[in-house]
Amino acid sequence: MKIFIDGKFFSERDAKVSVFDHGLLYGDGVFEGIRAYNGRVFKLQEHIERLYCSAKAILLDIPMTPAQMMKATVETCRVNKLRDCYIRLIVTRGVGTLGLNPRTCKKPSIIIIAGKIQLYPKEYYQRGLDLVTVPTTRNLHNSVNPAIKSLNYLNNILAKIEANNAGVEEAIMLNAEGFVAECTGDNLFIIKRGVLYTPPLSAGALYGITRQTVIELAEALGIKVAEPNLTRYDLFNADECFITGTAAEVVPVVKIDGRVIGNGQPGAITRQLEVNYHTLTKHTGESIFPA
Ligand code: PMP
C-alpha cells in the first residue's frame, strides 16, 4: 500500500508522522472518510468541501487548494490500483512544541490512505440493527461543534464504548436538551406515515454527505422530508428507522432501547432507499482511471 504524505508516496512501513505532531498530541486536525466504487470516487467534491469547512472552523490553513486535494485523493487510489476502497484523508496541525498553542506548528501535514473497507457484517443489513441511546451527550455547538469533522472523536468514542457495554453495535447520541443528534459515526432517520424525518443539523449532527444524498433520493421518489427536533419517543414510535454513513451506507434499525421499531423488520421505504443509494454509488463519481 502506498500512502500519500505531504506530496510524496510512502510504503506502509515508511509512512510515519512525528510524535510532536499536534494531531497526535491534541487531536488537533480534521479528516474525511470517502469511498470509491467501481473505479469512481463517490461525492468527492462534497467531501473535500466539508474538509475545508472543518479546517476553516479550527483556523487550520490547508497548504493545498481543494482542486489539488481532489487530484491527490484520486491519485492515491490510482497508484494503489484500487477501484473499490475506503479513503481516509487527514490534515493535522503539524509538528510543534509540547505546549498546545497551535502557533508553534508551522506547517500542517496532509495524509491520504486508500485501503480496504471495513463493513458491518451482512446480517445487520438483512436483519437490521439494535441500537441504544447512551448517557454521553453530543458536544455542544459552542464547545466543539459537531459539524467539525475533527481528529478529536472522544465524544463519539465514549458513546461507542457505552454501546459496546450494552452489547450493541451503535449508539444514538442525544444533545444536551435531550433531542436526538446522531449516532457515533452515522446520521439517523425515521419514517412515520410515509414522511422521512431526520434531526436538524442544529441538533448536533454532522452534515452527513450520505444524509444529504438520501434526502435527495427520497425527494426524487416523491417522499416528503422534514428535519424537526426528534425525541426518543419519536424514535420508539416510528414505522421505520435507518442510519446512514459513507462506510455503512444505509443500514436498517429494528430495535431502540428495547422497543421494537415498526414490525421489527427493515422497512419498505428503507429498502428502496438502500437500493437507490447503491445504484447511485455505482454510476457516479470522479473517475480514477480515465480512459
Ligand atoms: N456522523 C458522524 C459523527 C460521522 O463521523 C459520520 C461519518 N463517518 C457521519 C455522521 C456520516 O457522514 P457521511 O455520510 O458524510 O459519511
Short mmCIF file of C-alpha atoms and ligand atoms in Angstrom, two decimals:
data_model
loop_
_atom_site.label_atom_id
_atom_site.label_comp_id
_atom_site.label_asym_id
_atom_site.label_seq_id
_atom_site.Cartn_x
_atom_site.Cartn_y
_atom_site.Cartn_z
CA MET A 1 0.00 0.00 0.00
CA LYS A 2 1.26 3.47 -0.89
CA ILE A 3 0.36 6.29 1.45
CA PHE A 4 0.37 9.97 0.49
CA ILE A 5 2.10 12.27 2.98
CA ASP A 6 2.72 15.91 2.08
CA GLY A 7 3.07 15.37 -1.65
CA LYS A 8 5.02 12.11 -1.64
CA PHE A 9 4.07 8.43 -1.58
CA PHE A 10 5.47 6.14 1.12
CA SER A 11 5.24 2.40 1.75
CA GLU A 12 3.12 1.37 4.75
CA ARG A 13 6.35 0.77 6.72
CA ASP A 14 7.76 4.19 5.99
CA ALA A 15 4.53 6.18 6.33
CA LYS A 16 5.20 7.89 9.67
CA VAL A 17 4.35 11.10 11.48
CA SER A 18 6.25 12.92 14.20
CA VAL A 19 5.35 12.33 17.85
CA PHE A 20 5.34 16.16 18.08
CA ASP A 21 2.50 16.48 15.57
CA HIS A 22 -0.37 18.20 17.35
CA GLY A 23 -2.74 15.87 15.53
CA LEU A 24 -1.35 13.16 17.80
CA LEU A 25 -0.67 15.27 20.89
CA TYR A 26 -4.03 17.05 20.99
CA GLY A 27 -6.29 15.62 18.29
CA ASP A 28 -5.73 18.95 16.54
CA GLY A 29 -6.68 18.40 12.93
CA VAL A 30 -9.51 17.39 10.62
CA PHE A 31 -10.36 14.38 8.49
CA GLU A 32 -12.68 12.85 5.92
CA GLY A 33 -13.85 9.33 5.16
CA ILE A 34 -14.57 8.83 1.47
CA ARG A 35 -15.43 5.80 -0.66
CA ALA A 36 -14.66 4.72 -4.17
CA TYR A 37 -16.94 2.35 -6.05
CA ASN A 38 -16.36 0.74 -9.38
CA GLY A 39 -13.38 2.97 -10.24
CA ARG A 40 -15.02 6.24 -9.18
CA VAL A 41 -14.64 8.33 -6.04
CA PHE A 42 -18.18 8.96 -4.78
CA LYS A 43 -19.15 12.55 -3.82
CA LEU A 44 -15.51 13.63 -3.83
CA GLN A 45 -16.22 17.32 -4.21
CA GLU A 46 -18.68 17.29 -1.29
CA HIS A 47 -16.14 15.56 0.96
CA ILE A 48 -13.37 17.98 0.01
CA GLU A 49 -15.67 20.95 0.62
CA ARG A 50 -16.56 19.60 4.06
CA LEU A 51 -12.86 19.07 4.83
CA TYR A 52 -12.08 22.71 4.04
CA CYS A 53 -15.09 23.87 6.10
CA SER A 54 -13.90 21.79 9.07
CA ALA A 55 -10.39 23.25 8.64
CA LYS A 56 -11.71 26.81 8.43
CA ALA A 57 -13.68 26.32 11.64
CA ILE A 58 -10.50 25.42 13.53
CA LEU A 59 -8.35 28.06 11.73
CA LEU A 60 -6.27 25.43 10.01
CA ASP A 61 -4.85 26.62 6.71
CA ILE A 62 -4.54 23.59 4.42
CA PRO A 63 -1.38 24.04 2.31
CA MET A 64 -3.08 22.79 -0.85
CA THR A 65 -6.04 24.00 -2.89
CA PRO A 66 -9.28 21.96 -2.94
CA ALA A 67 -8.57 21.10 -6.60
CA GLN A 68 -5.09 19.80 -5.70
CA MET A 69 -6.60 17.85 -2.79
CA MET A 70 -9.12 16.20 -5.13
CA LYS A 71 -6.32 15.31 -7.54
CA ALA A 72 -4.14 13.86 -4.76
CA THR A 73 -7.08 11.76 -3.49
CA VAL A 74 -7.78 10.26 -6.91
CA GLU A 75 -4.05 9.76 -7.47
CA THR A 76 -3.75 7.81 -4.19
CA CYS A 77 -6.43 5.38 -5.40
CA ARG A 78 -4.73 5.13 -8.80
CA VAL A 79 -1.22 4.35 -7.54
CA ASN A 80 -2.73 1.65 -5.30
CA LYS A 81 -4.71 0.30 -8.28
CA LEU A 82 -7.92 0.43 -6.26
CA ARG A 83 -11.37 0.50 -7.84
CA ASP A 84 -13.33 -0.05 -4.63
CA CYS A 85 -11.88 1.34 -1.43
CA TYR A 86 -12.24 3.47 1.66
CA ILE A 87 -10.17 6.65 1.64
CA ARG A 88 -9.05 8.39 4.83
CA LEU A 89 -7.95 11.96 4.33
CA ILE A 90 -6.27 13.62 7.29
CA VAL A 91 -4.93 17.12 7.82
CA THR A 92 -3.05 17.59 11.09
CA ARG A 93 -1.92 20.85 12.65
CA GLY A 94 1.64 19.64 12.11
CA VAL A 95 4.79 19.47 14.20
CA GLY A 96 5.01 21.86 17.15
CA THR A 97 6.26 22.03 20.72
CA LEU A 98 4.73 20.10 23.64
CA GLY A 99 2.55 23.09 24.53
CA LEU A 100 -0.88 23.16 22.96
CA ASN A 101 -0.53 26.53 21.23
CA PRO A 102 -1.07 25.86 17.50
CA ARG A 103 1.13 28.87 16.69
CA THR A 104 4.17 26.66 17.27
CA CYS A 105 3.06 24.40 14.40
CA LYS A 106 4.49 25.85 11.22
CA LYS A 107 3.11 23.50 8.58
CA PRO A 108 0.02 21.29 8.57
CA SER A 109 0.50 17.74 7.31
CA ILE A 110 -1.69 16.08 4.69
CA ILE A 111 -2.11 12.31 4.77
CA ILE A 112 -4.18 10.20 2.36
CA ILE A 113 -4.69 6.48 2.94
CA ALA A 114 -6.68 4.38 0.48
CA GLY A 115 -7.43 0.97 1.89
CA LYS A 116 -9.92 -1.81 2.37
CA ILE A 117 -13.41 -1.01 3.54
CA GLN A 118 -14.43 -2.39 6.90
CA LEU A 119 -18.11 -3.06 6.63
CA TYR A 120 -20.77 -4.05 9.10
CA PRO A 121 -21.46 -7.81 8.81
CA LYS A 122 -24.02 -8.68 6.11
CA GLU A 123 -26.59 -9.91 8.61
CA TYR A 124 -27.03 -6.40 10.03
CA TYR A 125 -28.23 -5.23 6.63
CA GLN A 126 -30.54 -8.24 6.36
CA ARG A 127 -31.94 -8.27 9.90
CA GLY A 128 -31.45 -4.65 10.93
CA LEU A 129 -29.56 -3.12 13.84
CA ASP A 130 -30.39 -2.94 17.52
CA LEU A 131 -29.43 0.49 18.92
CA VAL A 132 -29.40 2.14 22.33
CA THR A 133 -29.34 5.75 23.45
CA VAL A 134 -26.37 6.46 25.70
CA PRO A 135 -25.57 8.79 28.63
CA THR A 136 -22.76 10.69 26.87
CA THR A 137 -24.38 13.68 25.18
CA ARG A 138 -23.25 15.11 21.85
CA ASN A 139 -20.79 18.02 22.08
CA LEU A 140 -22.29 21.48 22.36
CA HIS A 141 -22.04 23.80 19.35
CA ASN A 142 -20.23 26.34 21.45
CA SER A 143 -17.64 23.85 22.72
CA VAL A 144 -16.50 21.56 19.89
CA ASN A 145 -19.10 21.97 17.16
CA PRO A 146 -20.29 18.53 15.96
CA ALA A 147 -20.22 19.90 12.40
CA ILE A 148 -16.42 19.90 12.56
CA LYS A 149 -15.05 16.53 11.48
CA SER A 150 -12.05 16.88 13.76
CA LEU A 151 -9.44 14.36 14.85
CA ASN A 152 -10.93 14.71 18.32
CA TYR A 153 -13.56 11.94 18.33
CA LEU A 154 -13.58 11.18 22.06
CA ASN A 155 -17.18 12.33 22.39
CA ASN A 156 -18.21 9.69 19.84
CA ILE A 157 -15.79 7.08 21.19
CA LEU A 158 -17.26 7.34 24.70
CA ALA A 159 -20.72 6.78 23.23
CA LYS A 160 -19.41 3.83 21.20
CA ILE A 161 -17.96 2.26 24.38
CA GLU A 162 -21.37 2.68 26.04
CA ALA A 163 -22.98 0.93 23.05
CA ASN A 164 -20.41 -1.88 23.30
CA ASN A 165 -21.11 -2.21 27.02
CA ALA A 166 -24.80 -2.52 26.23
CA GLY A 167 -23.99 -5.30 23.75
CA VAL A 168 -24.98 -3.42 20.60
CA GLU A 169 -23.05 -2.07 17.61
CA GLU A 170 -24.02 1.55 17.56
CA ALA A 171 -25.26 4.26 19.93
CA ILE A 172 -27.77 7.04 19.42
CA MET A 173 -26.46 10.26 20.91
CA LEU A 174 -28.81 12.88 22.30
CA ASN A 175 -27.85 16.53 22.67
CA ALA A 176 -27.77 18.43 25.97
CA GLU A 177 -31.51 19.22 25.59
CA GLY A 178 -32.36 15.55 25.13
CA PHE A 179 -33.15 15.76 21.41
CA VAL A 180 -31.75 13.14 19.06
CA ALA A 181 -28.48 14.24 17.42
CA GLU A 182 -26.99 11.29 15.53
CA CYS A 183 -25.09 8.03 16.01
CA THR A 184 -21.36 7.84 16.80
CA GLY A 185 -20.37 7.66 13.14
CA ASP A 186 -23.65 7.81 11.25
CA ASN A 187 -26.73 10.00 10.82
CA LEU A 188 -30.16 8.75 11.84
CA PHE A 189 -33.52 8.75 10.01
CA ILE A 190 -37.05 7.62 10.84
CA ILE A 191 -40.16 7.19 8.71
CA LYS A 192 -43.61 7.88 10.10
CA ARG A 193 -46.76 7.70 7.96
CA GLY A 194 -44.71 7.91 4.78
CA VAL A 195 -42.72 11.02 5.81
CA LEU A 196 -38.95 10.85 6.23
CA TYR A 197 -37.61 12.63 9.32
CA THR A 198 -34.03 13.30 10.38
CA PRO A 199 -32.72 15.56 13.17
CA PRO A 200 -31.79 19.08 12.06
CA LEU A 201 -28.07 19.81 11.84
CA SER A 202 -28.58 22.30 14.69
CA ALA A 203 -29.42 19.32 16.97
CA GLY A 204 -25.74 18.32 16.82
CA ALA A 205 -25.41 16.12 13.75
CA LEU A 206 -22.57 16.07 11.29
CA TYR A 207 -23.50 17.48 7.87
CA GLY A 208 -23.54 13.92 6.57
CA ILE A 209 -22.94 13.51 2.87
CA THR A 210 -24.85 10.22 2.81
CA ARG A 211 -27.59 12.00 4.79
CA GLN A 212 -27.88 14.66 2.07
CA THR A 213 -27.78 12.04 -0.69
CA VAL A 214 -30.57 10.01 0.97
CA ILE A 215 -32.68 13.17 1.38
CA GLU A 216 -32.30 13.84 -2.36
CA LEU A 217 -33.13 10.21 -3.22
CA ALA A 218 -36.25 10.35 -1.04
CA GLU A 219 -37.39 13.60 -2.64
CA ALA A 220 -36.87 12.05 -6.08
CA LEU A 221 -39.26 9.28 -5.00
CA GLY A 222 -41.83 11.91 -4.02
CA ILE A 223 -41.31 11.26 -0.29
CA LYS A 224 -41.78 14.29 1.96
CA VAL A 225 -38.69 15.06 4.06
CA ALA A 226 -38.70 17.07 7.31
CA GLU A 227 -36.00 17.99 9.83
CA PRO A 228 -37.72 18.65 13.16
CA ASN A 229 -36.20 18.07 16.57
CA LEU A 230 -36.82 14.41 17.44
CA THR A 231 -37.16 12.81 20.86
CA ARG A 232 -36.67 9.19 21.92
CA TYR A 233 -40.49 8.90 21.90
CA ASP A 234 -40.48 9.76 18.17
CA LEU A 235 -37.91 7.04 17.51
CA PHE A 236 -39.76 4.38 19.52
CA ASN A 237 -42.99 5.06 17.63
CA ALA A 238 -41.50 5.26 14.14
CA ASP A 239 -42.68 2.93 11.37
CA GLU A 240 -39.12 2.53 10.07
CA CYS A 241 -35.65 3.63 11.11
CA PHE A 242 -32.23 3.54 9.48
CA ILE A 243 -28.78 5.06 9.78
CA THR A 244 -26.54 6.48 7.04
CA GLY A 245 -22.83 7.00 6.57
CA THR A 246 -20.13 6.75 3.93
CA ALA A 247 -18.79 3.45 5.28
CA ALA A 248 -22.10 1.96 6.48
CA GLU A 249 -24.23 3.31 3.57
CA VAL A 250 -27.89 2.70 4.59
CA VAL A 251 -28.48 0.26 7.48
CA PRO A 252 -31.97 -0.60 8.78
CA VAL A 253 -32.64 -0.29 12.52
CA VAL A 254 -35.23 -2.60 14.09
CA LYS A 255 -34.88 -2.02 17.83
CA ILE A 256 -34.07 1.01 20.00
CA ASP A 257 -33.68 0.81 23.80
CA GLY A 258 -35.61 -2.48 23.79
CA ARG A 259 -38.55 -1.05 21.78
CA VAL A 260 -39.28 -2.87 18.52
CA ILE A 261 -39.45 -0.42 15.60
CA GLY A 262 -42.46 -0.90 13.29
CA ASN A 263 -42.98 -4.61 12.71
CA GLY A 264 -39.42 -5.45 13.72
CA GLN A 265 -38.26 -5.91 10.11
CA PRO A 266 -36.35 -3.50 7.86
CA GLY A 267 -39.00 -1.25 6.28
CA ALA A 268 -40.05 -0.99 2.64
CA ILE A 269 -39.01 2.66 2.20
CA THR A 270 -35.65 1.91 3.87
CA ARG A 271 -35.10 -0.95 1.43
CA GLN A 272 -36.00 1.25 -1.55
CA LEU A 273 -33.56 3.95 -0.43
CA GLU A 274 -30.85 1.33 0.09
CA VAL A 275 -31.30 0.07 -3.48
CA ASN A 276 -31.36 3.56 -4.98
CA TYR A 277 -28.28 4.55 -2.98
CA HIS A 278 -26.35 1.54 -4.28
CA THR A 279 -27.33 2.34 -7.85
CA LEU A 280 -26.11 5.91 -7.46
CA THR A 281 -22.75 4.86 -5.96
CA LYS A 282 -22.07 2.56 -8.90
CA HIS A 283 -22.67 5.13 -11.59
CA THR A 284 -21.46 8.50 -10.38
CA GLY A 285 -18.21 9.97 -9.12
CA GLU A 286 -14.75 11.13 -10.05
CA SER A 287 -13.10 8.62 -12.37
CA ILE A 288 -9.89 7.05 -11.00
CA PHE A 289 -8.74 5.53 -14.29
CA PRO A 290 -9.89 7.93 -17.03
CA ALA A 291 -9.98 6.39 -20.48
N1 PMP B 1 -21.88 11.45 11.94
C1 PMP B 1 -20.61 11.30 12.34
C2 PMP B 1 -20.23 11.66 13.73
C3 PMP B 1 -19.65 10.81 11.43
O1 PMP B 1 -18.38 10.67 11.81
C4 PMP B 1 -20.05 10.47 10.12
C5 PMP B 1 -19.06 9.98 9.12
N2 PMP B 1 -18.39 8.83 9.49
C6 PMP B 1 -21.40 10.61 9.77
C7 PMP B 1 -22.28 11.13 10.70
C8 PMP B 1 -21.88 10.27 8.40
O2 PMP B 1 -21.40 11.21 7.48
P1 PMP B 1 -21.13 10.83 5.96
O3 PMP B 1 -22.41 10.36 5.40
O4 PMP B 1 -20.68 12.11 5.35
O5 PMP B 1 -20.10 9.77 5.95
#
